[in-house]
Coordinates of C-alpha atoms in Angstrom, one line a residue:
Chain I
M258 CA 8.8 -27.4 18.9
T259 CA 8.9 -31.8 19.6
D260 CA 10.2 -34.1 17.3
H261 CA 7.1 -35.3 17.5
D262 CA 5.4 -32.2 15.3
K263 CA 8.2 -32.5 13.2
N264 CA 7.4 -36.0 12.6
T265 CA 3.2 -35.0 12.0
Y266 CA 4.3 -32.4 9.4
Q267 CA 7.0 -33.5 7.6
A268 CA 3.6 -37.1 7.1
L269 CA 1.2 -34.0 6.0
F270 CA 4.7 -32.3 3.6
D271 CA 4.9 -36.5 1.8
H272 CA 1.2 -37.2 1.8
N273 CA 0.1 -33.5 -0.1
P274 CA 2.3 -30.0 0.5
D275 CA -0.6 -27.7 -0.2
A276 CA -2.1 -29.4 3.2
L277 CA 0.6 -27.5 4.6
I278 CA 0.6 -23.5 4.7
A279 CA 3.7 -21.1 6.0
C280 CA 2.6 -18.3 7.5
P281 CA 3.7 -15.4 4.9
A282 CA 4.9 -12.9 7.7
C283 CA 7.0 -15.3 10.6
D284 CA 7.3 -18.4 8.3
T285 CA 5.4 -20.3 11.2
L286 CA 3.5 -23.8 9.4
H287 CA 0.5 -24.3 9.9
K288 CA -2.4 -27.0 8.5
A289 CA -4.5 -25.4 6.2
V290 CA -7.6 -26.6 7.4
P291 CA -10.2 -25.4 4.7
V292 CA -12.5 -22.2 6.6
R293 CA -16.2 -21.6 6.1
A294 CA -17.1 -18.0 4.0
G295 CA -17.1 -15.5 6.2
H296 CA -14.6 -17.1 8.8
I297 CA -10.6 -15.8 9.5
A298 CA -7.8 -17.8 10.1
R299 CA -5.3 -16.3 11.0
C300 CA -1.3 -17.6 12.4
T301 CA -1.1 -18.7 15.6
R302 CA 1.7 -17.4 16.4
C303 CA 2.2 -13.5 14.5
H304 CA -2.2 -13.4 13.8
F305 CA -1.1 -12.6 10.0
K306 CA -4.7 -13.5 7.9
L307 CA -3.6 -16.7 6.5
M308 CA -7.1 -17.7 4.6
D309 CA -10.1 -14.9 5.2
P310 CA -12.3 -16.2 2.2
K311 CA -15.0 -14.1 0.8
P312 CA -18.6 -15.8 -0.1
D313 CA -18.3 -15.0 -4.6
T314 CA -15.0 -13.7 -4.1
L315 CA -14.6 -14.5 -8.0
T316 CA -18.4 -13.5 -9.2
R317 CA -18.3 -10.2 -6.8
T318 CA -14.4 -9.4 -7.7
V319 CA -14.9 -9.1 -11.4
A320 CA -18.2 -7.3 -10.5
L321 CA -17.2 -4.0 -8.8
S322 CA -14.1 -4.2 -11.1
I323 CA -15.8 -3.5 -13.7
T324 CA -18.0 -1.3 -11.8
A325 CA -14.5 1.0 -11.6
S326 CA -12.9 0.5 -14.5
I327 CA -16.1 1.9 -16.1
L328 CA -16.1 5.4 -13.1
M329 CA -12.9 5.8 -13.9
V330 CA -13.1 5.9 -17.4
T331 CA -16.6 7.6 -17.0
M332 CA -14.5 10.7 -14.4
L333 CA -12.3 11.5 -16.9
C334 CA -14.5 13.3 -19.1
F335 CA -16.2 15.4 -16.8
P336 CA -15.2 18.3 -14.8
F337 CA -13.7 17.5 -11.8
L338 CA -14.2 20.9 -10.0
T339 CA -15.9 24.3 -10.8
I340 CA -13.5 27.4 -9.9
S341 CA -15.2 30.8 -9.7
Q342 CA -13.4 34.3 -8.8
A343 CA -13.5 37.4 -9.7
G344 CA -16.3 36.8 -12.4
L345 CA -14.6 34.2 -13.8
T346 CA -16.1 30.8 -13.8
G347 CA -13.6 27.5 -15.0
E348 CA -14.0 24.2 -15.3
V349 CA -11.4 21.4 -14.7
S350 CA -11.2 17.2 -15.6
M351 CA -8.6 15.1 -14.0
L352 CA -7.1 15.2 -17.0
E353 CA -6.5 18.9 -17.8
I354 CA -5.3 19.2 -13.7
I355 CA -2.5 16.9 -14.7
F356 CA -2.1 18.3 -18.1
D357 CA -1.7 21.8 -16.6
L358 CA 0.7 20.8 -13.7
S359 CA 3.0 19.4 -16.6
H360 CA 5.1 21.9 -16.8
G361 CA 9.2 21.3 -16.2
W362 CA 10.2 19.4 -12.8
Y363 CA 6.4 20.0 -12.1
N364 CA 6.2 17.1 -14.2
I365 CA 7.5 14.0 -11.3
L366 CA 4.3 15.5 -9.5
A367 CA 2.0 15.6 -12.3
V368 CA 3.5 11.8 -13.0
M369 CA 3.1 10.3 -9.5
V370 CA -0.5 11.5 -9.7
A371 CA -1.3 9.9 -12.6
A372 CA 0.1 7.3 -12.7
F373 CA -1.2 6.4 -8.3
V374 CA -4.7 7.8 -8.1
L375 CA -4.5 7.1 -12.4
A376 CA -3.3 4.0 -14.3
L377 CA -1.8 1.7 -10.9
P378 CA -5.8 1.8 -9.5
I379 CA -6.8 0.7 -13.5
V380 CA -4.3 -1.5 -13.9
R381 CA -4.9 -3.5 -10.8
M382 CA -8.7 -3.7 -11.8
I383 CA -7.6 -4.7 -15.7
A384 CA -5.6 -7.0 -14.2
L385 CA -8.0 -8.8 -11.4
I386 CA -10.7 -9.1 -14.4
Y387 CA -8.0 -10.5 -16.3
V388 CA -7.4 -13.6 -13.5
M389 CA -10.7 -13.8 -12.4
W390 CA -13.5 -14.1 -15.1
P391 CA -12.5 -17.7 -17.0
L392 CA -12.2 -19.3 -13.2
H393 CA -15.5 -17.2 -12.8
Q394 CA -16.7 -18.9 -15.4
G395 CA -15.3 -22.4 -14.8
R396 CA -12.9 -22.0 -17.7
P397 CA -8.7 -23.3 -16.5
P398 CA -6.6 -20.0 -16.2
P399 CA -5.9 -18.0 -18.3
P400 CA -1.8 -17.7 -19.5
A401 CA -0.1 -16.1 -16.6
A402 CA -2.5 -15.9 -14.2
Q403 CA 0.4 -16.6 -11.8
Q404 CA 2.6 -13.6 -12.7
I405 CA -0.5 -11.3 -13.2
F406 CA -2.5 -11.3 -10.2
L407 CA 1.5 -11.8 -8.4
F408 CA 1.5 -8.3 -10.1
A409 CA -1.9 -7.0 -8.7
E410 CA -1.4 -7.7 -6.0
K411 CA 2.3 -6.5 -6.0
L412 CA 0.2 -3.0 -7.4
N413 CA -2.1 -3.1 -3.9
P414 CA -0.4 -0.3 -1.3
W415 CA 0.8 2.6 -4.7
A416 CA -3.0 2.1 -5.6
M417 CA -4.1 5.6 -3.7
T418 CA -7.4 6.4 -5.3
E419 CA -8.6 6.5 -1.9
I420 CA -6.2 8.8 -0.5
F421 CA -6.7 11.3 -2.9
I422 CA -10.1 11.7 -2.1
V423 CA -8.3 13.1 1.4
G424 CA -6.4 15.2 -0.7
T425 CA -9.0 17.1 -2.6
V426 CA -10.8 18.2 0.8
V427 CA -8.2 19.7 2.1
A428 CA -7.1 21.2 -0.8
L429 CA -10.9 22.8 -1.5
I430 CA -10.7 23.7 2.5
K431 CA -7.5 25.8 1.7
M432 CA -8.7 27.0 -1.6
M433 CA -12.0 28.3 0.1
G434 CA -10.5 31.8 1.1
L435 CA -9.3 32.0 -2.3
A436 CA -11.7 31.2 -4.8
T437 CA -15.8 29.6 -4.6
I438 CA -15.3 26.2 -5.5
G439 CA -18.2 23.9 -7.2
F440 CA -18.0 20.5 -7.2
G441 CA -18.2 18.7 -10.9
T442 CA -19.4 15.3 -11.7
A443 CA -16.5 13.7 -11.6
F444 CA -15.6 14.7 -7.9
W445 CA -19.2 12.5 -7.3
L446 CA -18.2 9.5 -9.7
F447 CA -14.7 9.7 -8.4
C448 CA -16.2 9.1 -4.1
G449 CA -18.3 6.0 -5.9
L450 CA -15.3 5.4 -7.5
V451 CA -13.4 5.6 -3.5
V452 CA -16.7 3.4 -1.7
V453 CA -16.4 0.8 -5.1
V454 CA -13.1 0.0 -5.0
A455 CA -12.7 -0.7 -1.2
L456 CA -15.1 -3.0 -2.0
K457 CA -13.8 -4.5 -4.8
N458 CA -10.6 -4.8 -2.7
A459 CA -12.9 -6.7 0.7
A460 CA -13.8 -8.8 -2.4
V461 CA -10.9 -10.6 -3.1
C462 CA -9.7 -13.6 -1.8
R463 CA -5.8 -14.3 -2.3
W464 CA -5.9 -18.0 -0.5
T465 CA -9.3 -18.9 -3.3
V466 CA -7.0 -17.4 -6.6
W467 CA -4.4 -18.0 -5.3
S468 CA -5.4 -23.1 -5.1
L469 CA -7.3 -21.7 -8.4
I470 CA -4.5 -21.2 -10.1
R471 CA -1.9 -23.5 -8.4
K472 CA 0.1 -26.0 -9.9
S473 CA 0.5 -29.3 -9.5
P474 CA 3.9 -30.2 -7.2
S475 CA 7.0 -31.4 -9.1
Chain O
M95 CA 5.5 -24.0 16.9
T96 CA 7.7 -25.0 14.4
R97 CA 8.3 -22.9 11.4
A98 CA 9.1 -23.5 7.7
I99 CA 12.8 -23.5 8.0
D100 CA 13.1 -25.4 10.8
M101 CA 12.0 -28.4 8.5
G102 CA 14.0 -27.9 5.6
W103 CA 11.6 -26.5 3.6
I104 CA 10.7 -22.9 2.8
G105 CA 7.2 -20.9 2.7
C106 CA 6.5 -18.4 -0.5
H107 CA 6.5 -14.9 1.6
T108 CA 3.3 -14.0 -0.6
C109 CA 1.3 -17.1 -0.6
G110 CA 2.8 -19.6 2.3
T111 CA 2.5 -22.3 -0.1
V112 CA 5.3 -24.5 2.0
H113 CA 8.0 -26.0 -0.6
E114 CA 10.9 -28.6 -1.2
G115 CA 14.5 -26.3 -0.3
D116 CA 15.9 -26.9 -4.0
Q117 CA 12.3 -24.7 -5.5
T118 CA 13.8 -21.8 -7.0
H119 CA 9.7 -20.0 -7.9
C120 CA 6.2 -20.8 -6.2
R121 CA 4.2 -23.5 -7.4
T122 CA 0.7 -21.4 -6.8
C123 CA 2.2 -18.0 -7.7
S124 CA 5.0 -17.8 -9.4
A125 CA 6.7 -15.6 -6.7
T126 CA 10.9 -16.1 -6.3
L127 CA 11.6 -18.4 -3.5
H128 CA 13.8 -17.3 -0.7
S129 CA 14.2 -19.2 2.8
R130 CA 14.3 -15.7 4.0
L131 CA 15.2 -12.5 2.0
P132 CA 18.5 -11.9 0.6
N133 CA 20.2 -8.3 1.9
S134 CA 16.5 -7.2 3.5
L135 CA 18.7 -5.4 6.3
Q136 CA 20.5 -3.9 3.7
Q137 CA 18.3 -2.7 1.4
T138 CA 16.0 -1.9 3.8
W139 CA 19.0 0.4 5.8
A140 CA 20.0 2.3 2.1
W141 CA 16.1 2.9 1.2
L142 CA 15.2 4.0 4.7
I143 CA 18.1 6.5 5.1
T144 CA 17.3 7.8 1.7
G145 CA 13.9 8.8 2.6
A146 CA 15.4 10.3 6.2
L147 CA 17.7 12.9 4.0
F148 CA 14.5 13.3 1.2
L149 CA 12.7 14.7 4.5
I150 CA 15.5 17.0 5.8
P151 CA 15.1 19.4 2.8
A152 CA 11.1 18.6 2.7
N153 CA 10.8 20.3 5.4
M154 CA 13.4 23.7 4.9
L155 CA 11.9 24.0 1.8
P156 CA 8.8 25.4 0.9
L157 CA 5.9 22.5 0.3
L158 CA 4.2 25.4 -1.7
S159 CA 4.5 29.2 -3.2
N160 CA 1.4 31.5 -4.0
L161 CA 1.9 33.9 -6.0
V162 CA -0.5 36.4 -4.7
L163 CA -0.5 39.5 -7.3
G164 CA 3.3 39.0 -8.0
H165 CA 3.9 39.3 -4.7
N166 CA 5.4 35.2 -4.0
E167 CA 4.8 33.9 -0.2
G168 CA 6.0 30.3 0.0
H169 CA 5.5 28.2 3.1
T170 CA 6.7 24.9 4.8
I171 CA 5.2 22.2 5.8
A172 CA 5.6 22.9 9.1
E173 CA 5.0 27.3 8.8
G174 CA 1.4 25.2 6.3
I175 CA 0.4 24.3 10.1
A176 CA 0.8 27.1 12.1
I177 CA -1.1 28.8 9.9
F178 CA -3.9 26.5 9.5
F179 CA -4.4 26.7 13.2
Q180 CA -3.9 30.8 12.9
T181 CA -7.6 30.7 10.8
G182 CA -9.0 28.1 12.5
D183 CA -9.2 25.3 10.4
Y184 CA -8.4 22.8 13.1
F185 CA -9.5 19.8 10.5
V186 CA -7.1 20.3 7.7
A187 CA -4.8 21.6 10.3
I188 CA -5.0 18.4 12.8
V189 CA -5.3 16.1 8.9
I190 CA -1.9 17.5 8.0
L191 CA -0.5 17.7 10.8
I192 CA -0.6 13.9 11.2
A193 CA -0.5 13.2 7.3
S194 CA 2.7 15.8 6.7
L195 CA 4.2 15.4 10.4
L196 CA 4.0 12.1 12.7
I197 CA 3.8 9.7 9.5
P198 CA 7.1 10.1 8.4
F199 CA 8.6 11.2 11.3
S200 CA 7.5 8.0 13.2
K201 CA 7.5 5.7 10.1
I202 CA 11.3 6.1 9.5
F203 CA 11.1 5.8 13.3
V204 CA 9.8 2.3 13.9
I205 CA 11.6 1.3 10.6
G206 CA 15.0 1.5 12.3
I207 CA 13.5 0.4 15.7
L208 CA 12.0 -3.2 14.1
L209 CA 15.4 -3.1 11.2
L210 CA 17.8 -3.0 14.8
S211 CA 15.9 -5.5 16.6
I212 CA 16.3 -7.6 14.3
Q213 CA 19.9 -6.7 13.6
F214 CA 20.5 -7.3 18.4
R215 CA 17.9 -10.0 18.4
W216 CA 15.4 -7.6 20.6
Q217 CA 13.5 -10.7 22.5
L218 CA 10.1 -7.8 22.1
D219 CA 6.8 -9.5 23.0
N220 CA 5.0 -10.5 19.9
K221 CA 2.6 -7.5 20.2
T222 CA 4.7 -4.8 19.9
R223 CA 6.3 -6.5 17.0
L224 CA 3.0 -7.0 15.2
L225 CA 1.7 -3.8 16.0
L226 CA 4.9 -1.9 14.5
Y227 CA 5.0 -3.6 11.5
E228 CA 1.5 -3.1 10.6
F229 CA 1.7 0.4 11.5
V230 CA 4.5 0.9 8.9
E231 CA 2.8 -1.6 6.6
F232 CA -0.3 0.6 6.4
I233 CA -0.1 3.4 7.3
G234 CA 2.5 4.6 5.3
R235 CA 0.6 5.5 2.3
W236 CA -1.6 8.3 4.2
S237 CA 2.0 10.8 3.3
M238 CA 0.8 11.1 -0.1
I239 CA -1.9 13.4 1.1
D240 CA 0.1 16.5 1.0
V241 CA 1.9 16.4 -2.3
F242 CA -1.7 15.3 -3.4
V243 CA -3.4 18.5 -1.8
V244 CA 0.3 20.3 -3.5
A245 CA -1.1 19.1 -6.8
L246 CA -4.5 19.6 -6.9
L247 CA -4.5 23.2 -6.1
A248 CA -1.3 24.4 -8.5
G249 CA -3.1 22.7 -11.3
L250 CA -6.7 24.1 -9.8
V251 CA -5.4 27.7 -9.8
K252 CA -5.0 28.5 -13.0
L253 CA -6.6 31.8 -13.0
G254 CA -2.6 33.2 -13.4
A255 CA -3.5 36.9 -13.0
V256 CA -5.0 37.8 -10.0
I257 CA -3.3 34.2 -7.6
S258 CA -1.1 31.6 -8.9
I259 CA 0.3 28.6 -6.7
L260 CA 3.1 27.0 -7.5
P261 CA 4.5 23.9 -6.6
G262 CA 8.0 24.6 -4.4
T263 CA 11.0 21.7 -4.6
G264 CA 9.9 20.8 -0.6
A265 CA 7.1 18.9 -2.2
I266 CA 8.9 17.0 -4.6
C267 CA 11.5 15.9 -2.2
F268 CA 8.3 14.9 0.1
A269 CA 7.0 13.3 -2.3
L270 CA 10.3 10.9 -3.1
S271 CA 10.9 10.8 1.0
V272 CA 7.5 9.0 0.6
I273 CA 8.0 6.6 -1.7
F274 CA 11.1 5.4 -0.8
T275 CA 10.2 4.9 2.7
M276 CA 7.5 2.7 0.9
I277 CA 9.9 1.1 -0.5
A278 CA 11.9 0.5 2.1
A279 CA 9.1 -0.6 4.2
L280 CA 8.2 -3.8 1.5
R281 CA 11.5 -4.3 1.4
I282 CA 11.8 -5.8 5.3
D283 CA 11.6 -9.7 5.5
S284 CA 9.4 -10.0 8.4
K285 CA 10.0 -13.4 9.1
L286 CA 12.9 -12.0 10.2
I287 CA 11.4 -10.3 12.8
W288 CA 9.5 -13.1 14.5
D289 CA 13.0 -15.4 14.0
A290 CA 14.3 -14.3 17.6
P291 CA 12.0 -16.3 20.3
A292 CA 10.2 -14.1 22.1
K293 CA 9.9 -12.6 25.5
D294 CA 6.2 -13.7 26.3
T295 CA 6.8 -17.5 24.3
V296 CA 7.8 -20.2 27.2
E297 CA 9.5 -22.3 23.9

């Protein structure tokens, strides 16, 4: 680190503080040079992804979030799996699985499944639509856009749709000896949902959204 | 290499916006600003130790109990894996082995290493730091697989007369352990990891 570097950064900061970016992972300062869509700017020190603009990030995220929420709601209305054993056949939807689980202390498990697999992913989708739809329409950011987008980003590690589908496959293999399991409509919808959610998360460019909802320096 | 802290500025932990040192909230993302998260080490240690303690009953108590014709047979995580290897379901055995045994234990170990490296300012090389941090950030949540398996099995098998599967206490302890270690990972201020000079860079 030299005084020359310090002076350069100070001059840039005095001119426009948004011309600089401090790596959120390691605090190293960088000049925020605009990056072309499809390219990735990484921190020179820790390789954290600083900017990865995606083409049409607003349109894509809004479209995929709407698709995902429709899939999620539809999925709840159809049977998830069918079970036949000893001549008895039954169908269960996701909601039935959760309600069947909620007795006594099993409630904790029921709440975890309901929250991590259904509630938090859908809250994240709605939050993304709320923030990004007006921006996509060229309108000013909606009230509390910063707080809501921040919340949506913090929810990300807790939305576990893709983990649940792996759990379902493992559970099916475990059950094979005990009963005959068939896939219900909701299972296939859920597989589609996992793909759409993955595409949606890949379409979000935080940098684009942050720069659209930023307040000017006070 | 100049850091925001060297200039007396604060870089936002969420979005990287650079602020004067006297600001309290980020103008871009509204997150509370800290040059370094206060008490990051203490908080991470606390969540990590809680998570590690819950992992003990999670592995000792039964994860599931199968009631087959009134006969109760429970098994722990390790016994479950052994059963799958015996019956030849190698795919499931390996998935559960990785998700339920290797990831939780190695995650606690790696967070511990990261915390010690911060506390004693170990000079790790940059590649190691990055690898360790990415490992805890992205891997931990996959341990929830086994919790979902237990929930599904218990929710599915309700043909009570012949078989019923009940979640064991181990499943709850396991789920809580995963959640606590996920929170521990989120409480690490990664900037602290990078504050100690690296072994492989000459400044």
